[in-house]
Tab-separated table of C-alpha atoms in Angstrom:
chain	number	residue	atom	x	y	z
T	1	UNK	CA	19.640	-15.661	-10.280
T	2	UNK	CA	20.907	-13.614	-6.493
T	3	UNK	CA	18.584	-10.804	-5.624
T	4	UNK	CA	18.000	-8.559	-2.914
T	5	UNK	CA	17.594	-9.838	1.074
T	6	UNK	CA	15.360	-7.897	2.527
T	7	UNK	CA	16.918	-8.461	6.261
T	8	UNK	CA	20.651	-7.879	4.891
T	9	UNK	CA	19.775	-4.893	3.001
T	10	UNK	CA	17.671	-2.917	5.901
T	11	UNK	CA	20.590	-3.888	8.831
T	12	UNK	CA	23.496	-2.917	6.141
T	13	UNK	CA	21.437	0.441	5.639
T	14	UNK	CA	21.188	1.522	9.509
T	15	UNK	CA	24.764	0.618	10.091
T	16	UNK	CA	26.168	2.203	7.226
T	17	UNK	CA	23.713	5.601	8.029
T	18	UNK	CA	23.800	5.546	11.767
T	19	UNK	CA	28.085	6.008	10.671
T	20	UNK	CA	27.175	9.015	9.181
T	21	UNK	CA	28.473	7.498	5.015
T	22	UNK	CA	25.430	8.465	3.594
T	23	UNK	CA	25.329	10.691	0.032
T	24	UNK	CA	22.222	11.439	-2.032
T	25	UNK	CA	22.661	7.893	-3.092
T	26	UNK	CA	24.928	5.090	-1.623
T	27	UNK	CA	25.432	1.773	-2.869
T	28	UNK	CA	26.013	-1.028	-0.817
T	29	UNK	CA	28.904	-2.741	-2.296
T	30	UNK	CA	29.735	-5.205	0.851
T	31	UNK	CA	26.465	-6.569	0.381
T	32	UNK	CA	27.295	-8.286	-2.603
T	33	UNK	CA	29.025	-11.116	-0.655
T	34	UNK	CA	25.818	-11.412	1.431
T	35	UNK	CA	23.781	-11.996	-2.161
T	36	UNK	CA	21.949	-8.765	-1.949
T	37	UNK	CA	21.957	-7.852	-5.204
T	38	UNK	CA	19.870	-6.195	-7.895
T	39	UNK	CA	18.671	-8.397	-11.370
T	40	UNK	CA	21.868	-7.703	-13.046
T	41	UNK	CA	24.136	-8.396	-10.071
T	42	UNK	CA	24.604	-4.527	-8.941
T	43	UNK	CA	24.793	-3.678	-5.460
T	44	UNK	CA	21.857	-2.228	-3.609
T	45	UNK	CA	21.299	1.195	-2.915
T	46	UNK	CA	19.207	3.673	-0.435
T	47	UNK	CA	19.108	7.154	-0.205
T	48	UNK	CA	19.635	8.511	3.708
T	49	UNK	CA	18.585	11.874	5.231
T	50	UNK	CA	19.818	11.941	8.575
T	51	UNK	CA	17.095	13.058	11.904
T	52	UNK	CA	17.896	15.706	13.631
T	53	UNK	CA	16.839	16.863	16.981
T	54	UNK	CA	13.832	14.668	18.901
T	55	UNK	CA	14.077	12.492	15.668
T	56	UNK	CA	17.553	11.864	15.833
T	57	UNK	CA	16.994	8.260	16.874
T	58	UNK	CA	14.231	7.648	15.195
T	59	UNK	CA	14.313	5.896	12.137
T	60	UNK	CA	11.476	5.353	8.887
T	61	UNK	CA	12.792	2.754	6.425
T	62	UNK	CA	10.587	3.297	3.499
T	63	UNK	CA	10.773	0.257	0.509
T	64	UNK	CA	10.432	1.942	-3.156
T	65	UNK	CA	7.682	0.227	-5.402
T	66	UNK	CA	7.489	-0.452	-9.182
T	67	UNK	CA	5.727	-3.807	-9.702
T	68	UNK	CA	7.578	-6.835	-10.467
T	69	UNK	CA	9.263	-8.819	-13.103
T	70	UNK	CA	7.466	-12.555	-13.930
T	71	UNK	CA	10.258	-14.751	-16.171
T	72	UNK	CA	13.883	-14.372	-16.861
T	73	UNK	CA	13.132	-12.872	-20.304
T	74	UNK	CA	11.073	-9.556	-18.249
T	75	UNK	CA	13.417	-9.379	-15.474
T	76	UNK	CA	16.515	-9.199	-18.044
T	77	UNK	CA	14.424	-6.376	-19.671
T	78	UNK	CA	13.794	-4.715	-16.539
T	79	UNK	CA	17.444	-4.431	-16.105
T	80	UNK	CA	17.408	-1.733	-18.515
T	81	UNK	CA	14.562	0.438	-17.494
T	82	UNK	CA	15.542	3.991	-16.737
T	83	UNK	CA	14.261	4.468	-13.232
T	84	UNK	CA	16.757	1.705	-11.987
T	85	UNK	CA	14.384	-0.901	-11.334
T	86	UNK	CA	16.541	-4.224	-12.446
T	87	UNK	CA	19.703	-2.080	-11.698
T	88	UNK	CA	21.475	0.227	-9.400
T	89	UNK	CA	24.000	1.740	-12.335
T	90	UNK	CA	20.678	3.157	-13.572
T	91	UNK	CA	19.029	4.438	-10.668
T	92	UNK	CA	18.762	8.615	-10.342
T	93	UNK	CA	17.694	10.279	-7.131
T	94	UNK	CA	14.877	10.346	-5.730
T	95	UNK	CA	13.411	13.137	-4.059
T	96	UNK	CA	11.798	12.572	-0.131
T	97	UNK	CA	7.986	13.915	-0.494
T	98	UNK	CA	4.820	13.299	1.639
T	99	UNK	CA	6.298	10.956	4.705
T	100	UNK	CA	9.716	11.550	3.138
T	101	UNK	CA	9.960	15.290	3.800
T	102	UNK	CA	12.257	16.972	5.927
T	103	UNK	CA	9.808	20.191	6.178
T	104	UNK	CA	7.789	20.233	9.247
T	105	UNK	CA	4.891	21.863	7.231
T	106	UNK	CA	4.951	19.012	4.954
T	107	UNK	CA	5.515	15.799	7.867
T	108	UNK	CA	5.118	17.353	11.250
T	109	UNK	CA	5.612	13.658	12.891
T	110	UNK	CA	8.432	12.511	10.866
T	111	UNK	CA	10.286	15.136	9.471
T	112	UNK	CA	12.917	14.634	11.395
T	113	UNK	CA	13.639	11.273	11.788
T	114	UNK	CA	16.057	9.976	10.145
T	115	UNK	CA	14.489	8.381	6.875
T	116	UNK	CA	14.987	6.195	4.753
T	117	UNK	CA	14.467	5.029	1.186
T	118	UNK	CA	15.139	1.662	-0.131
T	119	UNK	CA	15.524	1.492	-3.826
T	120	UNK	CA	13.687	-1.193	-5.060
T	121	UNK	CA	15.751	-3.620	-7.722
T	122	UNK	CA	15.161	-8.011	-7.471
T	123	UNK	CA	11.481	-6.894	-8.807
T	124	UNK	CA	10.131	-9.720	-6.443
T	125	UNK	CA	8.891	-7.689	-3.665
T	126	UNK	CA	12.635	-7.824	-1.819
T	127	UNK	CA	11.437	-11.746	-1.621
T	128	UNK	CA	14.354	-13.658	-3.708
T	129	UNK	CA	16.764	-14.747	-2.281
T	130	UNK	CA	21.811	-2.754	15.093
T	131	UNK	CA	23.127	-0.146	16.319
T	132	UNK	CA	21.344	2.246	18.692
T	133	UNK	CA	17.635	2.848	17.849
T	134	UNK	CA	14.182	4.808	19.341
T	135	UNK	CA	10.901	3.984	17.732
T	136	UNK	CA	10.937	2.944	14.058
T	137	UNK	CA	8.505	2.345	11.345
T	138	UNK	CA	9.067	0.062	8.531
T	139	UNK	CA	6.462	1.304	5.417
T	140	UNK	CA	6.839	1.081	1.892
T	141	UNK	CA	4.360	1.975	-1.648
T	142	UNK	CA	2.723	-0.371	-4.160
T	143	UNK	CA	4.967	-3.010	-4.371
T	144	UNK	CA	7.244	-1.685	-1.445
T	145	UNK	CA	3.895	-1.715	0.615
T	146	UNK	CA	3.115	-5.584	-0.052
T	147	UNK	CA	6.528	-5.744	1.393
T	148	UNK	CA	6.509	-3.791	4.524
T	149	UNK	CA	4.055	-6.197	5.086
T	150	UNK	CA	5.439	-9.566	3.736
T	151	UNK	CA	8.988	-7.979	6.291
T	152	UNK	CA	6.474	-6.881	8.805
T	153	UNK	CA	7.773	-9.326	11.761
T	154	UNK	CA	11.183	-9.869	10.695
T	155	UNK	CA	11.960	-6.314	10.467
T	156	UNK	CA	10.278	-6.597	14.402
T	157	UNK	CA	12.767	-9.047	14.889
T	158	UNK	CA	15.809	-7.337	13.845
T	159	UNK	CA	15.831	-4.846	16.522
T	160	UNK	CA	15.315	-4.719	20.129
T	161	UNK	CA	12.056	-5.575	21.925
T	162	UNK	CA	12.585	-2.253	24.205
T	163	UNK	CA	11.414	-0.239	21.012
T	164	UNK	CA	8.565	0.443	19.273
T	165	UNK	CA	8.218	-0.863	15.958
T	166	UNK	CA	5.283	-0.766	13.538
T	167	UNK	CA	4.765	-0.824	9.616
T	168	UNK	CA	2.953	0.581	7.353
T	169	UNK	CA	1.615	-0.324	3.837
T	170	UNK	CA	0.492	2.665	1.016
T	171	UNK	CA	-1.317	0.905	-1.806
T	172	UNK	CA	-0.121	-3.050	-1.085
T	173	UNK	CA	-3.052	-4.778	-0.279
T	174	UNK	CA	-3.603	-6.494	-2.931
T	175	UNK	CA	-6.770	-7.995	-3.209
T	176	UNK	CA	-7.088	-12.467	-4.731
T	177	UNK	CA	-10.620	-12.341	-6.436
T	178	UNK	CA	-12.161	-12.837	-9.947
T	179	UNK	CA	-11.550	-10.762	-12.728
T	180	UNK	CA	-13.793	-9.739	-15.131
T	181	UNK	CA	-13.799	-13.324	-17.226
T	182	UNK	CA	-14.246	-15.214	-14.243
T	183	UNK	CA	-10.735	-16.462	-13.413
T	184	UNK	CA	-7.773	-15.444	-12.066
T	185	UNK	CA	-5.209	-13.533	-14.902
T	186	UNK	CA	-3.539	-11.476	-11.598
T	187	UNK	CA	-2.447	-14.270	-10.135
T	188	UNK	CA	-1.148	-16.667	-13.078
T	189	UNK	CA	0.659	-13.585	-14.493
T	190	UNK	CA	2.311	-11.982	-12.148
T	191	UNK	CA	2.065	-13.928	-8.304
T	192	UNK	CA	2.803	-17.498	-9.211
T	193	UNK	CA	5.752	-16.522	-11.563
T	194	UNK	CA	7.256	-14.250	-9.193
T	195	UNK	CA	7.549	-17.188	-7.232
T	196	UNK	CA	9.227	-19.414	-9.698
T	197	UNK	CA	11.286	-16.546	-11.367
T	198	UNK	CA	12.504	-15.208	-7.985
T	199	UNK	CA	12.369	-18.448	-5.548
T	200	UNK	CA	10.386	-16.218	-3.268
T	201	UNK	CA	8.630	-19.249	-1.389
T	202	UNK	CA	11.356	-19.045	1.170
T	203	UNK	CA	11.322	-15.519	2.100
T	204	UNK	CA	7.349	-15.926	2.479
T	205	UNK	CA	6.270	-16.078	5.763
T	206	UNK	CA	5.491	-19.811	6.841
T	207	UNK	CA	2.816	-19.256	8.365
T	208	UNK	CA	1.442	-19.042	4.803
T	209	UNK	CA	3.304	-21.317	2.508
T	210	UNK	CA	2.649	-23.697	4.819
T	211	UNK	CA	-1.412	-23.871	4.295
T	212	UNK	CA	-1.502	-22.847	0.284
T	213	UNK	CA	-0.356	-22.534	-2.544
T	214	UNK	CA	2.639	-19.866	-2.355
T	215	UNK	CA	1.777	-17.405	-5.284
T	216	UNK	CA	-1.125	-16.746	-2.622
T	217	UNK	CA	1.110	-15.423	0.028
T	218	UNK	CA	1.229	-12.459	-1.660
T	219	UNK	CA	-2.318	-11.771	-0.899
T	220	UNK	CA	-2.548	-9.572	2.918
T	221	UNK	CA	-5.650	-11.243	3.559
T	222	UNK	CA	-3.527	-14.611	3.526
T	223	UNK	CA	-1.020	-13.328	5.658
T	224	UNK	CA	-1.580	-9.538	7.811
T	225	UNK	CA	-4.125	-12.077	9.940
T	226	UNK	CA	-0.884	-13.995	11.543
T	227	UNK	CA	1.189	-10.472	11.222
T	228	UNK	CA	2.323	-9.710	15.190
T	229	UNK	CA	3.411	-6.477	14.264
T	230	UNK	CA	1.043	-3.661	14.265
T	231	UNK	CA	0.328	-2.803	10.968
T	232	UNK	CA	-1.586	0.002	9.233
T	233	UNK	CA	-2.741	0.320	5.451
T	234	UNK	CA	-3.722	3.025	3.321
T	235	UNK	CA	-5.449	2.047	0.092
T	236	UNK	CA	-8.051	2.829	-2.105
T	237	UNK	CA	-10.533	0.109	-2.413
T	238	UNK	CA	-10.765	1.607	-6.187
T	239	UNK	CA	-6.682	1.611	-6.307
T	240	UNK	CA	-5.750	2.467	-10.241
T	241	UNK	CA	-3.484	-0.438	-10.028
T	242	UNK	CA	-6.338	-2.837	-9.029
T	243	UNK	CA	-9.042	-2.219	-11.111
T	244	UNK	CA	-6.784	-2.130	-14.114
T	245	UNK	CA	-4.697	-5.212	-13.733
T	246	UNK	CA	-6.769	-7.118	-10.691
T	247	UNK	CA	-10.524	-6.734	-11.852
T	248	UNK	CA	-10.212	-5.924	-15.434
T	249	UNK	CA	-6.732	-6.235	-17.146
T	250	UNK	CA	-7.545	-5.013	-20.821
T	251	UNK	CA	-6.032	-8.039	-22.561
T	252	UNK	CA	-8.687	-9.964	-20.956
T	253	UNK	CA	-11.702	-7.592	-21.669
T	254	UNK	CA	-13.975	-8.877	-24.048
T	255	UNK	CA	-13.612	-6.596	-26.857
T	256	UNK	CA	-11.660	-4.286	-25.264
T	257	UNK	CA	-15.164	-3.233	-23.524
T	258	UNK	CA	-13.001	-2.079	-20.145
T	259	UNK	CA	-10.476	0.158	-21.798
T	260	UNK	CA	-12.478	3.345	-21.611
T	261	UNK	CA	-14.658	2.170	-18.457
T	262	UNK	CA	-11.181	2.064	-16.316
T	263	UNK	CA	-11.173	5.734	-16.880
T	264	UNK	CA	-14.051	7.250	-17.428
T	265	UNK	CA	-17.784	6.298	-15.386
T	266	UNK	CA	-19.857	8.057	-18.986
T	267	UNK	CA	-18.256	5.067	-20.925
T	268	UNK	CA	-18.980	2.224	-18.431
T	269	UNK	CA	-22.128	0.364	-18.914
T	270	UNK	CA	-24.675	-0.214	-15.845
T	271	UNK	CA	-23.579	-3.731	-15.875
T	272	UNK	CA	-19.306	-2.595	-15.253
T	273	UNK	CA	-20.759	0.024	-12.554
T	274	UNK	CA	-22.763	-3.323	-10.461
T	275	UNK	CA	-19.544	-5.055	-10.865
T	276	UNK	CA	-16.814	-2.142	-9.984
T	277	UNK	CA	-19.535	-1.222	-7.000
T	278	UNK	CA	-18.302	-5.511	-6.298
T	279	UNK	CA	-15.266	-5.265	-6.428
T	280	UNK	CA	-15.482	-2.488	-3.792
T	281	UNK	CA	-16.997	-5.099	-1.681
T	282	UNK	CA	-15.237	-7.821	-2.148
T	283	UNK	CA	-12.279	-5.301	-1.239
T	284	UNK	CA	-13.628	-4.447	2.219
T	285	UNK	CA	-14.323	-8.141	2.817
T	286	UNK	CA	-10.534	-8.607	2.270
T	287	UNK	CA	-9.598	-5.930	4.460
T	288	UNK	CA	-11.905	-7.326	7.382
T	289	UNK	CA	-10.701	-10.890	6.818
T	290	UNK	CA	-6.566	-9.522	6.859
T	291	UNK	CA	-6.817	-7.124	9.453
T	292	UNK	CA	-9.526	-8.558	12.455
T	293	UNK	CA	-10.196	-5.988	14.474
T	294	UNK	CA	-7.564	-4.760	16.896
T	295	UNK	CA	-6.673	-1.840	17.689
T	296	UNK	CA	-3.308	-2.929	16.539
T	297	UNK	CA	-4.398	-2.843	12.943
T	298	UNK	CA	-4.578	1.012	11.965
T	299	UNK	CA	-6.757	1.505	8.477
T	300	UNK	CA	-7.558	4.776	6.121
T	301	UNK	CA	-9.121	3.400	3.205
T	302	UNK	CA	-10.836	5.238	0.908
T	303	UNK	CA	-12.423	5.842	-3.420
T	304	UNK	CA	-9.255	7.890	-4.565
T	305	UNK	CA	-8.999	6.417	-8.129
T	306	UNK	CA	-5.051	6.604	-7.205
T	307	UNK	CA	-2.430	4.313	-6.447
T	308	UNK	CA	0.005	5.529	-3.980
T	309	UNK	CA	-1.143	7.740	-1.596
T	310	UNK	CA	2.445	8.549	1.116
T	311	UNK	CA	4.469	9.941	-0.896
T	312	UNK	CA	1.889	12.557	-2.951
T	313	UNK	CA	2.261	15.832	-0.538
T	314	UNK	CA	-1.145	16.480	-1.004
T	315	UNK	CA	-2.590	13.368	-0.752
T	316	UNK	CA	-0.615	13.259	2.420
T	317	UNK	CA	-0.923	16.456	4.236
T	318	UNK	CA	-5.009	16.127	3.530
T	319	UNK	CA	-6.821	18.160	0.367
T	320	UNK	CA	-10.211	17.966	1.229
T	321	UNK	CA	-11.038	15.102	-0.991
T	322	UNK	CA	-9.039	12.446	0.472
T	323	UNK	CA	-9.625	13.382	4.235
T	324	UNK	CA	-11.615	10.992	6.092
T	325	UNK	CA	-13.410	11.978	9.479
T	326	UNK	CA	-11.862	15.241	8.943
T	327	UNK	CA	-8.191	13.290	8.774
T	328	UNK	CA	-5.250	13.511	6.311
T	329	UNK	CA	-2.931	10.235	6.075
T	330	UNK	CA	-0.479	11.964	8.152
T	331	UNK	CA	-2.288	13.139	11.158
T	332	UNK	CA	-4.330	9.337	10.862
T	333	UNK	CA	-0.969	7.532	11.137
T	334	UNK	CA	0.771	9.634	13.258
T	335	UNK	CA	-2.570	9.087	16.261
T	336	UNK	CA	-1.793	5.395	15.343
T	337	UNK	CA	1.851	5.322	15.676
T	338	UNK	CA	2.008	7.036	18.679
T	339	UNK	CA	-0.484	5.074	20.387
T	340	UNK	CA	-3.358	8.545	20.712
T	341	UNK	CA	-6.708	6.479	19.404
T	342	UNK	CA	-7.752	3.500	17.614
T	343	UNK	CA	-7.649	4.543	13.601
T	344	UNK	CA	-9.708	2.479	11.380
T	345	UNK	CA	-11.097	4.729	8.789
T	346	UNK	CA	-13.227	3.852	6.067
T	347	UNK	CA	-14.687	6.168	3.162
T	348	UNK	CA	-18.464	5.401	2.675
T	349	UNK	CA	-19.316	8.461	1.882
T	350	UNK	CA	-18.404	6.880	-1.592
T	351	UNK	CA	-19.313	4.137	-3.403
T	352	UNK	CA	-17.942	4.667	-6.861
T	353	UNK	CA	-14.221	5.731	-7.629
T	354	UNK	CA	-13.759	9.511	-7.078
T	355	UNK	CA	-10.778	11.968	-8.358
T	356	UNK	CA	-9.650	12.934	-5.483
T	357	UNK	CA	-6.189	14.982	-5.965
T	358	UNK	CA	-5.026	15.911	-9.759
T	359	UNK	CA	-1.203	15.547	-9.323
T	360	UNK	CA	0.490	16.883	-12.386
T	361	UNK	CA	3.921	15.257	-10.886
T	362	UNK	CA	2.119	11.901	-9.805
T	363	UNK	CA	2.547	8.646	-12.382
T	364	UNK	CA	-0.521	8.822	-14.120
T	365	UNK	CA	-2.413	11.603	-12.994
T	366	UNK	CA	-3.935	11.832	-16.412
T	367	UNK	CA	-5.762	8.495	-15.630
T	368	UNK	CA	-7.409	9.904	-12.754
T	369	UNK	CA	-11.385	9.519	-13.238
T	370	UNK	CA	-13.540	13.042	-13.728
T	371	UNK	CA	-16.885	11.375	-12.649
T	372	UNK	CA	-17.969	14.826	-10.733
T	373	UNK	CA	-20.804	14.326	-9.086
T	374	UNK	CA	-21.763	10.968	-10.200
T	375	UNK	CA	-20.846	8.835	-7.069
T	376	UNK	CA	-22.061	6.766	-4.559
T	377	UNK	CA	-24.211	8.429	-1.925
T	378	UNK	CA	-22.813	10.610	0.965
T	379	UNK	CA	-21.860	9.610	5.037
T	380	UNK	CA	-18.758	8.191	6.150
T	381	UNK	CA	-17.896	6.004	9.319
T	382	UNK	CA	-15.209	5.129	11.653
T	383	UNK	CA	-15.093	1.169	12.568
T	384	UNK	CA	-14.903	0.525	16.664
T	385	UNK	CA	-14.019	-2.681	18.670
T	386	UNK	CA	-18.196	-3.664	18.398
T	387	UNK	CA	-20.351	-0.912	16.765
T	388	UNK	CA	-20.521	0.512	13.394
T	389	UNK	CA	-21.542	4.542	13.399
T	390	UNK	CA	-22.376	6.553	10.765
T	391	UNK	CA	-23.200	9.843	9.968
T	392	UNK	CA	-25.730	9.949	7.561
T	393	UNK	CA	-27.621	13.022	5.439
T	394	UNK	CA	-29.898	13.047	2.430
T	395	UNK	CA	-29.054	13.419	-0.953
T	396	UNK	CA	-32.017	15.107	-2.976
T	397	UNK	CA	-33.978	12.719	-0.809
T	398	UNK	CA	-32.154	9.538	-1.853
T	399	UNK	CA	-31.891	6.798	0.960
T	400	UNK	CA	-28.374	7.588	3.004
T	401	UNK	CA	-25.860	4.304	1.429
T	402	UNK	CA	-23.954	2.912	4.348
T	403	UNK	CA	-22.264	-0.530	4.778
T	404	UNK	CA	-22.259	-2.842	7.627
T	405	UNK	CA	-20.048	-5.737	8.947
T	406	UNK	CA	-20.907	-8.695	9.954
T	407	UNK	CA	-19.353	-12.130	10.632
T	408	UNK	CA	-17.018	-11.324	7.579
T	409	UNK	CA	-19.941	-10.362	5.299
T	410	UNK	CA	-20.530	-6.840	4.020
T	411	UNK	CA	-24.396	-5.929	3.705
T	412	UNK	CA	-25.451	-2.814	1.738
T	413	UNK	CA	-28.134	-1.135	4.198
T	414	UNK	CA	-30.545	1.995	3.631
T	415	UNK	CA	-31.391	3.756	6.706
T	416	UNK	CA	-35.258	4.824	5.040
T	417	UNK	CA	-33.370	8.304	3.676
T	418	UNK	CA	-33.532	11.670	5.760
T	419	UNK	CA	-30.636	13.642	7.743
T	420	UNK	CA	-29.234	12.550	10.752
T	421	UNK	CA	-26.755	9.700	12.505
T	422	UNK	CA	-27.647	6.225	12.111
T	423	UNK	CA	-26.040	3.846	14.558
T	424	UNK	CA	-26.001	0.335	13.358
T	425	UNK	CA	-25.045	-2.037	15.696
T	426	UNK	CA	-23.278	-5.874	15.642
């Protein structure tokens, strides 16, 4: 089964977009000869909105998400999904919002760029077997966010060394941790089977596949350390997909005990709450293991119980609940992309999942947590090169909770309570 090859698809997209042959959805019939096809053999597709003014030569390539198929049967079923995740014949036009918006008010730093949405139809995070440009950003959400990490250096290599090229992943930093049964159900159910079904090994980073099980190379914590191109991560350490599929898959939860806790704190036992907190620490460890401490690595890690944030206007622009360090995601990404500041923002205010923005148009919006005032202590933090600075204030005389990172280990630290500013040095 042939599947979409990212390097072919991106090059064709840039070439045809430059030639002005863009419509709401463009089908790359010529890509079939190169083996760039959807699961059913139909042509790959993209949507293109032409840049204007000062952004006319700048490019944002955004990779659509949509999970994976892991067997010939599931891939066949995927070809009949109405959203077109296995066949471009079924694709419907997607609106350009969030990071893809052409409205300056909604997307001040990228609204006038050439914006391309590469539609996802190979079921394997684009791993199955240019003209004049200025700055370029490869981005993606969910499975597309994972793809933007896996293909980041390949994308960089396609383009002239004289131009600025960076990569952004939204909700694509999937972590390799044990689930509530003590096993790795997600690894065995998804990534190992994706590699086998799609022959993905040859399109995964050699720096990873030469050292470990190829299925593990879908986890960014094992790939990101070798990525040379600047990379920005948008994620929640309580990502809805990861909580319900990696930590506590419904099919393995004893007697379905996690089914309600996944979506409602009041239905969680004290033991389950501790497991959630532990997952948060494992996620932070995976982030530090993968990104290290480099100014080229940007991050915006919050506690929102959601999946994907860059495509939804209120989250992208910064509803008060989603801001960190008083910055919206859009502001943080722009500061990092344009080298205004080193941006490594992590929410240390909440040590439990939070409902942030409830969008009626967001998939699974009804599943957002509604925990109200219940949650962790308050405070926020920004990771610097050597020091971790915490702004803390008391909550009902409780000790101010914050995390200190030291040698790859996340430590829970209590400062004895009281209002004020605490500074922890390495």
